[in-house]
PDB file of C-alpha atoms in Angstrom:
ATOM      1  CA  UNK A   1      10.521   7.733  20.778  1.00 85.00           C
ATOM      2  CA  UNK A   2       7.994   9.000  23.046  1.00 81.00           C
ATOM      3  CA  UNK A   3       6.720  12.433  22.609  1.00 82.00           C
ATOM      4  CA  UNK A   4       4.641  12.801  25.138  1.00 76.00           C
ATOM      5  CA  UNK A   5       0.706  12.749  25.863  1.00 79.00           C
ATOM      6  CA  UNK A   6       0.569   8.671  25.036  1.00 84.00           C
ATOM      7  CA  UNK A   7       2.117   9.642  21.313  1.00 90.00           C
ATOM      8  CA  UNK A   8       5.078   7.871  20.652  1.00 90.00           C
ATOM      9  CA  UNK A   9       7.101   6.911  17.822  1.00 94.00           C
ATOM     10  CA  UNK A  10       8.025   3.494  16.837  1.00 96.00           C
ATOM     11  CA  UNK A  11      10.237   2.217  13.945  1.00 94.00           C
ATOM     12  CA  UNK A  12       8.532   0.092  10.823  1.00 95.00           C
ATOM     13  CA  UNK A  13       9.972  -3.212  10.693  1.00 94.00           C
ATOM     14  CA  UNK A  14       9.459  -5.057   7.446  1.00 91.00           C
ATOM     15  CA  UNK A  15       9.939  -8.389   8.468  1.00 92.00           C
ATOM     16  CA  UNK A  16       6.790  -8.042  10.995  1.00 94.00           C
ATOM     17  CA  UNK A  17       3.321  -9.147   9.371  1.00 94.00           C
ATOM     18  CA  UNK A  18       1.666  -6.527  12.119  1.00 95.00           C
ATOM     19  CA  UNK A  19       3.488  -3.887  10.885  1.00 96.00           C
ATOM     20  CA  UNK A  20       3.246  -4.542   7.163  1.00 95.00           C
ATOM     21  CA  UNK A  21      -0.384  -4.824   7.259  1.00 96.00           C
ATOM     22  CA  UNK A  22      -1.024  -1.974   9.538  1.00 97.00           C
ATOM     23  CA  UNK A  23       1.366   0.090   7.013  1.00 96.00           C
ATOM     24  CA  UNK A  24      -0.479  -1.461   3.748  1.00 95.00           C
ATOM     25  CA  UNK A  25      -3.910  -0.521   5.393  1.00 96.00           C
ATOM     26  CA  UNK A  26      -2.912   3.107   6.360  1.00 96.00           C
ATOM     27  CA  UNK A  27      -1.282   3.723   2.693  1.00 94.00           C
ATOM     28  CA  UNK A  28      -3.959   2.507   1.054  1.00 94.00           C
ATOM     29  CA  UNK A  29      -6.165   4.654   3.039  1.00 95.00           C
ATOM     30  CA  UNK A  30      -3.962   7.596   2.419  1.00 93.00           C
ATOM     31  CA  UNK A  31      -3.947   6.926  -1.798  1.00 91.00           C
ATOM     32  CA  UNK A  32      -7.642   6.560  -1.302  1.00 92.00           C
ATOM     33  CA  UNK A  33      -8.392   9.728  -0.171  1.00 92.00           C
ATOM     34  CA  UNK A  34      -6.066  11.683  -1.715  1.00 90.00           C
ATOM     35  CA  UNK A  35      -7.707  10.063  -5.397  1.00 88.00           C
ATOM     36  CA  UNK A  36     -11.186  11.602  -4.022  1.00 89.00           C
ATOM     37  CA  UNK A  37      -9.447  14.911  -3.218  1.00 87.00           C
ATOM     38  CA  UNK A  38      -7.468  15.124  -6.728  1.00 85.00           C
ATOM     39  CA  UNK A  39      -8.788  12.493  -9.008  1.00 82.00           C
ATOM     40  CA  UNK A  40      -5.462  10.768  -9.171  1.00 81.00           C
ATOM     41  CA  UNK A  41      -2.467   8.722  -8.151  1.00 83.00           C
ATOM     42  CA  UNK A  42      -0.895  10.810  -5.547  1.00 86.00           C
ATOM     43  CA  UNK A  43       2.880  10.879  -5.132  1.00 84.00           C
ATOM     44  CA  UNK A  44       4.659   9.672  -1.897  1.00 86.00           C
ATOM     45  CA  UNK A  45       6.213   6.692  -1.206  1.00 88.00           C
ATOM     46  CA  UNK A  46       5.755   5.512   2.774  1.00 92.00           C
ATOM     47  CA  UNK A  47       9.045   2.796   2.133  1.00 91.00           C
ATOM     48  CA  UNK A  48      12.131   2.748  -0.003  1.00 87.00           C
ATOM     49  CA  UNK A  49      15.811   2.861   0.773  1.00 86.00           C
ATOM     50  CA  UNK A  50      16.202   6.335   1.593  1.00 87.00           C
ATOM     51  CA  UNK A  51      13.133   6.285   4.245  1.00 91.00           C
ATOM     52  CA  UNK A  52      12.833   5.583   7.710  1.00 93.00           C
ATOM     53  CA  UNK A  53       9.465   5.252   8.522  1.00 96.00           C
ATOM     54  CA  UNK A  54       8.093   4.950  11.776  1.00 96.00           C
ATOM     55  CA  UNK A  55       3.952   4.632  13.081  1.00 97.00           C
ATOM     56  CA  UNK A  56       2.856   7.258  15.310  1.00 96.00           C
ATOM     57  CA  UNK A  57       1.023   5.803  17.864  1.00 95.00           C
ATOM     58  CA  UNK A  58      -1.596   6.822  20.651  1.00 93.00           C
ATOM     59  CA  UNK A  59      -2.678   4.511  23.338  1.00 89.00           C
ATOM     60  CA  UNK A  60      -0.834   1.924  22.212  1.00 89.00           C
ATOM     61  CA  UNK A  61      -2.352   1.667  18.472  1.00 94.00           C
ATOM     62  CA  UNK A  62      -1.087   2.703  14.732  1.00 97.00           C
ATOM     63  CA  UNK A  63      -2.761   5.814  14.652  1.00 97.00           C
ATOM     64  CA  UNK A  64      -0.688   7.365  11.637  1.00 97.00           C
ATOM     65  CA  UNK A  65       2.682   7.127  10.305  1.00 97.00           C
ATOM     66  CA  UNK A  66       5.900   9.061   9.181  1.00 96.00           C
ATOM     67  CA  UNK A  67       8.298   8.290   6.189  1.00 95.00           C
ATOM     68  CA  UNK A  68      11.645  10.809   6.702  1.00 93.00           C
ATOM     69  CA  UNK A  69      13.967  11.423   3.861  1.00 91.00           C
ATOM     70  CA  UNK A  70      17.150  11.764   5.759  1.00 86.00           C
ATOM     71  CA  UNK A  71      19.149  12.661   2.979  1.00 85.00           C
ATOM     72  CA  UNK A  72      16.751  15.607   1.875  1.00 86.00           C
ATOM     73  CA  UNK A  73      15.691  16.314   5.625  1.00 88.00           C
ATOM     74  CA  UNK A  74      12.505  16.008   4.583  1.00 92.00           C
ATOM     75  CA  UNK A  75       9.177  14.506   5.364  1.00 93.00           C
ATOM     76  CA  UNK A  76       8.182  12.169   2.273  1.00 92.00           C
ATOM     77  CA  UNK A  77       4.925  11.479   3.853  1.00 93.00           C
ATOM     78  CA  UNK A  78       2.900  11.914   7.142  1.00 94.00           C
ATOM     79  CA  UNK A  79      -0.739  10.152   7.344  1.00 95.00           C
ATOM     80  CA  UNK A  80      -3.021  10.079  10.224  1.00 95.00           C
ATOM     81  CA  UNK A  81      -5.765   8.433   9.767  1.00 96.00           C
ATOM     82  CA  UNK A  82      -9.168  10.422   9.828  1.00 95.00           C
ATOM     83  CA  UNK A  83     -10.369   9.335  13.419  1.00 96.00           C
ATOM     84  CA  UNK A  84      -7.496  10.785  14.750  1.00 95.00           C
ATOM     85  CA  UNK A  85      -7.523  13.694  13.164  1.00 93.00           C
ATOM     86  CA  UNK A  86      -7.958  17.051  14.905  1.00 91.00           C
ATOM     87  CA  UNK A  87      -6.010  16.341  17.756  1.00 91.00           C
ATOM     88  CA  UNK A  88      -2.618  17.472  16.589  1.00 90.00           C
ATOM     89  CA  UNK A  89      -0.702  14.306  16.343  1.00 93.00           C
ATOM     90  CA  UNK A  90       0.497  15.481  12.933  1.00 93.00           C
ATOM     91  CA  UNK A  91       1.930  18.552  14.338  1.00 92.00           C
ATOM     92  CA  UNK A  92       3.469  17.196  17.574  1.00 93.00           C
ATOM     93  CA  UNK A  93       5.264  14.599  15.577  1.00 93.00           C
ATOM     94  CA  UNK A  94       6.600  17.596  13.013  1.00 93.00           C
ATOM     95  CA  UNK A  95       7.651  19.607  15.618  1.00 92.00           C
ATOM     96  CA  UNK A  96       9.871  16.975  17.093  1.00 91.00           C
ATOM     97  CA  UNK A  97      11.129  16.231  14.157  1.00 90.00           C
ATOM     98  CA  UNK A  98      11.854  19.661  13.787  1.00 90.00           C
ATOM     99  CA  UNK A  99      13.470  20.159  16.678  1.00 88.00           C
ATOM    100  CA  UNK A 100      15.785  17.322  16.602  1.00 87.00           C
ATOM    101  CA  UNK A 101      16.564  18.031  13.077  1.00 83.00           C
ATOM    102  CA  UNK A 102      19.579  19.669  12.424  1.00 81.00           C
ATOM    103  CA  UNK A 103      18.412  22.268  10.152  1.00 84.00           C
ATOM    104  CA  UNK A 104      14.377  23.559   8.954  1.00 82.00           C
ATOM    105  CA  UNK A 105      12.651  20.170   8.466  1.00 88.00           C
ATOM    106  CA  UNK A 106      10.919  20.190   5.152  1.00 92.00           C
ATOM    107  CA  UNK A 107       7.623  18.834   3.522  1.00 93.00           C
ATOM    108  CA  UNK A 108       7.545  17.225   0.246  1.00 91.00           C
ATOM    109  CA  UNK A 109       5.725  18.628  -2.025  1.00 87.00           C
ATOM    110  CA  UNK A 110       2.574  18.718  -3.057  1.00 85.00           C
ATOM    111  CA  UNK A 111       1.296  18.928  -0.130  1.00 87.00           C
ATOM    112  CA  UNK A 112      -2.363  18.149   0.647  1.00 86.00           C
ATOM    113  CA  UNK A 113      -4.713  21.580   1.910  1.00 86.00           C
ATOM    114  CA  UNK A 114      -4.108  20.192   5.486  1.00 86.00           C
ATOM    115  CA  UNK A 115      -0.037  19.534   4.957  1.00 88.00           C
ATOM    116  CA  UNK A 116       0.431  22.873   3.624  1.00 90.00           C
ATOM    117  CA  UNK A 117      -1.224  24.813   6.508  1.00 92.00           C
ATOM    118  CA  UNK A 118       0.452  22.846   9.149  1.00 91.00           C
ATOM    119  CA  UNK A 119       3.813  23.799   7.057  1.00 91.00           C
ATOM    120  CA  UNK A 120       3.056  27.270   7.243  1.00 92.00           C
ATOM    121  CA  UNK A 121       1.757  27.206  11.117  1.00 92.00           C
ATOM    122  CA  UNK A 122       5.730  25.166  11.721  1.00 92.00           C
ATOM    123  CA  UNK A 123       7.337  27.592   9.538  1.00 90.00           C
ATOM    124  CA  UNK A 124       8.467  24.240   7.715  1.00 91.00           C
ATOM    125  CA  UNK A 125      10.174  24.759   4.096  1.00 90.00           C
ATOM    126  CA  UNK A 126       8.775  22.449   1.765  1.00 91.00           C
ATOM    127  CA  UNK A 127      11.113  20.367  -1.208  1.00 90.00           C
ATOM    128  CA  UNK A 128      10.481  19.881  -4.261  1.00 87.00           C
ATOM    129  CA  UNK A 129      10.951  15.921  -5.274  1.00 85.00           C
ATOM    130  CA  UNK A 130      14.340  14.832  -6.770  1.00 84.00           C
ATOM    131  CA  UNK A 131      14.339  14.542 -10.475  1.00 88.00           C
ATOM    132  CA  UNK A 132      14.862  10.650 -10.247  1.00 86.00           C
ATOM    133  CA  UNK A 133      12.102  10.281  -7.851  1.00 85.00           C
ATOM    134  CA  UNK A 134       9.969  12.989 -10.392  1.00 86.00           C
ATOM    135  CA  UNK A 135      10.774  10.525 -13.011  1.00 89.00           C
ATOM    136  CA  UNK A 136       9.652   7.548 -11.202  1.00 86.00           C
ATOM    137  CA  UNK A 137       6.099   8.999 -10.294  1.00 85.00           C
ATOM    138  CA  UNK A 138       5.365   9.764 -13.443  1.00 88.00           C
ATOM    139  CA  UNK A 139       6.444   6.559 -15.075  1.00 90.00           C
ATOM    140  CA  UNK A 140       3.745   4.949 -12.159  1.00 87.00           C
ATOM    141  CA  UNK A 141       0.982   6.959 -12.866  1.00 86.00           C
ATOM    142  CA  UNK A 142       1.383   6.200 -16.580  1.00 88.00           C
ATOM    143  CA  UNK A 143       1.666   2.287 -15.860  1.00 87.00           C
ATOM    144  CA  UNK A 144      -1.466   2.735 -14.030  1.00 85.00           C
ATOM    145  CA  UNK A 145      -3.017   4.751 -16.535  1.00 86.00           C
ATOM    146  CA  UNK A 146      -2.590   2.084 -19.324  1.00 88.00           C
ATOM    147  CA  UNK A 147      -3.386  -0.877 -17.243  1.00 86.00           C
ATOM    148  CA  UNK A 148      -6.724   1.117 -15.982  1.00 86.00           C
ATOM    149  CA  UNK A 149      -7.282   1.926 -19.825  1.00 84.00           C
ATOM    150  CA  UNK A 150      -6.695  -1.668 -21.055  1.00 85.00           C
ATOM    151  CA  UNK A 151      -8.516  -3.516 -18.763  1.00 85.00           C
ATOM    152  CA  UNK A 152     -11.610  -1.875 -17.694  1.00 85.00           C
ATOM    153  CA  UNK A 153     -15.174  -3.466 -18.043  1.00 82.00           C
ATOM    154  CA  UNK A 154     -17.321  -1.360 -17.081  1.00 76.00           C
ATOM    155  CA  UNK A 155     -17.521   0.480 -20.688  1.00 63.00           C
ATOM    156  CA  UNK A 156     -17.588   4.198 -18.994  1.00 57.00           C
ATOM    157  CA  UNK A 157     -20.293   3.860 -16.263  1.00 57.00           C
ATOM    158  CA  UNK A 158     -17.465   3.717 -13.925  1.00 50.00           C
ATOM    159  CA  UNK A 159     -16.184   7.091 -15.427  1.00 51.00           C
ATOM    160  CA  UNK A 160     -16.460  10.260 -13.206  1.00 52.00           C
ATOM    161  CA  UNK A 161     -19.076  12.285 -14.311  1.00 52.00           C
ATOM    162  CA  UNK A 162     -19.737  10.078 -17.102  1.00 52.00           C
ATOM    163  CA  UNK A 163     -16.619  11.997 -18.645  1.00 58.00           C
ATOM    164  CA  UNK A 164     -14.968   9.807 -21.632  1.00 57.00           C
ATOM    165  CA  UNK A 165     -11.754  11.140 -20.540  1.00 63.00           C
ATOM    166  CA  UNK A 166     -11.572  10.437 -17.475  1.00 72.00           C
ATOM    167  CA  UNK A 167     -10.426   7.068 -16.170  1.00 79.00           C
ATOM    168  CA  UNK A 168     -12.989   4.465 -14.140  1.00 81.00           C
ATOM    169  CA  UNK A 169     -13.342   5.456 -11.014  1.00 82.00           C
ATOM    170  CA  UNK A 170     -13.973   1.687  -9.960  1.00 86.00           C
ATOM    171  CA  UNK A 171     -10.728   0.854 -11.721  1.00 88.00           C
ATOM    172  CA  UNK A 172      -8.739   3.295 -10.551  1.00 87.00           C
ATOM    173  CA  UNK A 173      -9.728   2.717  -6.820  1.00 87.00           C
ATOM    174  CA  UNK A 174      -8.917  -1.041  -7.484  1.00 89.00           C
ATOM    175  CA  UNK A 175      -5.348   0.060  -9.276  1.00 89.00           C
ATOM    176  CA  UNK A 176      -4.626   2.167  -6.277  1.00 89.00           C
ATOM    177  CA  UNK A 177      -5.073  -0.883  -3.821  1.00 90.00           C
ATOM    178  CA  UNK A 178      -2.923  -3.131  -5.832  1.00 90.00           C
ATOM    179  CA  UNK A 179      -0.254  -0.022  -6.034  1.00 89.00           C
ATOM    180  CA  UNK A 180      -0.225   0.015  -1.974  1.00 90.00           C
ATOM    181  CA  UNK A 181       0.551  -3.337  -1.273  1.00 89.00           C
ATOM    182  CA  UNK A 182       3.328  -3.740  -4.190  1.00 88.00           C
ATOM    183  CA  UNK A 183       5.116  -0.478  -3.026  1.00 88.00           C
ATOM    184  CA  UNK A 184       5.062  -2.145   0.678  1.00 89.00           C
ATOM    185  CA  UNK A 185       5.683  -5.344  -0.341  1.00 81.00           C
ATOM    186  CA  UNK A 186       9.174  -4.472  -2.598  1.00 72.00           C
TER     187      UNK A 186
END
């Protein structure tokens, strides 16, 4: 789908290796940053059987991409990546979407600082996840929370802020990059 200005959409096939790592690379990315932002496993799935995810693309490269919930009308995820930030490929891509949408797109929530400014700037409604996929996030992020707990080495100098409580930050990083390529790779 081309949306003008050298941004176009184009549809994530699974069975490409380009596409899979490019995906894997950018979700990784995504769960990266979002763990230095809130210190944890952020929800937000770019694949599963209710997506259709598609890279948004400028100049001919991955630049970002787009998971839409069809059923929800909703936008389970939307990642550019931080080079390309700024120059409102994000918010051209929502506004299509928008606009070919047959009702108010929506955001799923939480939303990042960025996400929920651009929501309000669209006048985009935002939904809430789906109790199954509530269910599923948390059962993930407690998986990860017990592997991280049972198999860390570093004794608590990985810890952030030296705080017992807190998981290894080394560990975590390393459970999030693991996480990324099993959700692409189911």
């Amino acid at each position: 789908m081309q949306l003008g200005n050298g941004i176009t959409l184009k549809g994530y096939l699974l069975y490409e290796a380009r596409d899979v790592a490019s995906l894997k690379g950018m979700y990784t990315s995504y769960l990266l940053e979002e763990y230095e932002r809130i210190s944890e496993l952020a929800f937000g799935n770019p694949t599963a059987g209710y997506l259709v995810t598609s890279f948004i693309r400028s100049g001919g490269e991955d630049v970002g991409f787009v998971s839409l919930d069809h059923g929800q009308r909703a936008v389970e995820l939307v990642y550019v990546k931080p080079e390309h930030r700024g120059k409102g490929l994000a918010r051209v891509v929502l506004e299509e979407l928008n606009r070919i949408c047959p009702q108010t797109l929506a955001l799923k929530t939480p939303l990042s600082p960025g996400g929920e400014a651009l929501a309000s700037t669209l006048g985009l409604e935002r939904a809430d996840n789906l109790p199954h996929e509530e269910a599923k996030n948390q059962e993930s992020l407690r998986i990860m929370r017990e592997g991280i707990k049972r198999t860390c080495q570093h004794k608590g100098k990985g810890r952030q802020g030296g705080d017992p409580r807190k998981l290894c930050r080394r560990c975590y990083q390393t459970a999030l990059r693991k996480y990324a390529n099993a959700v692409i790779d189911r």
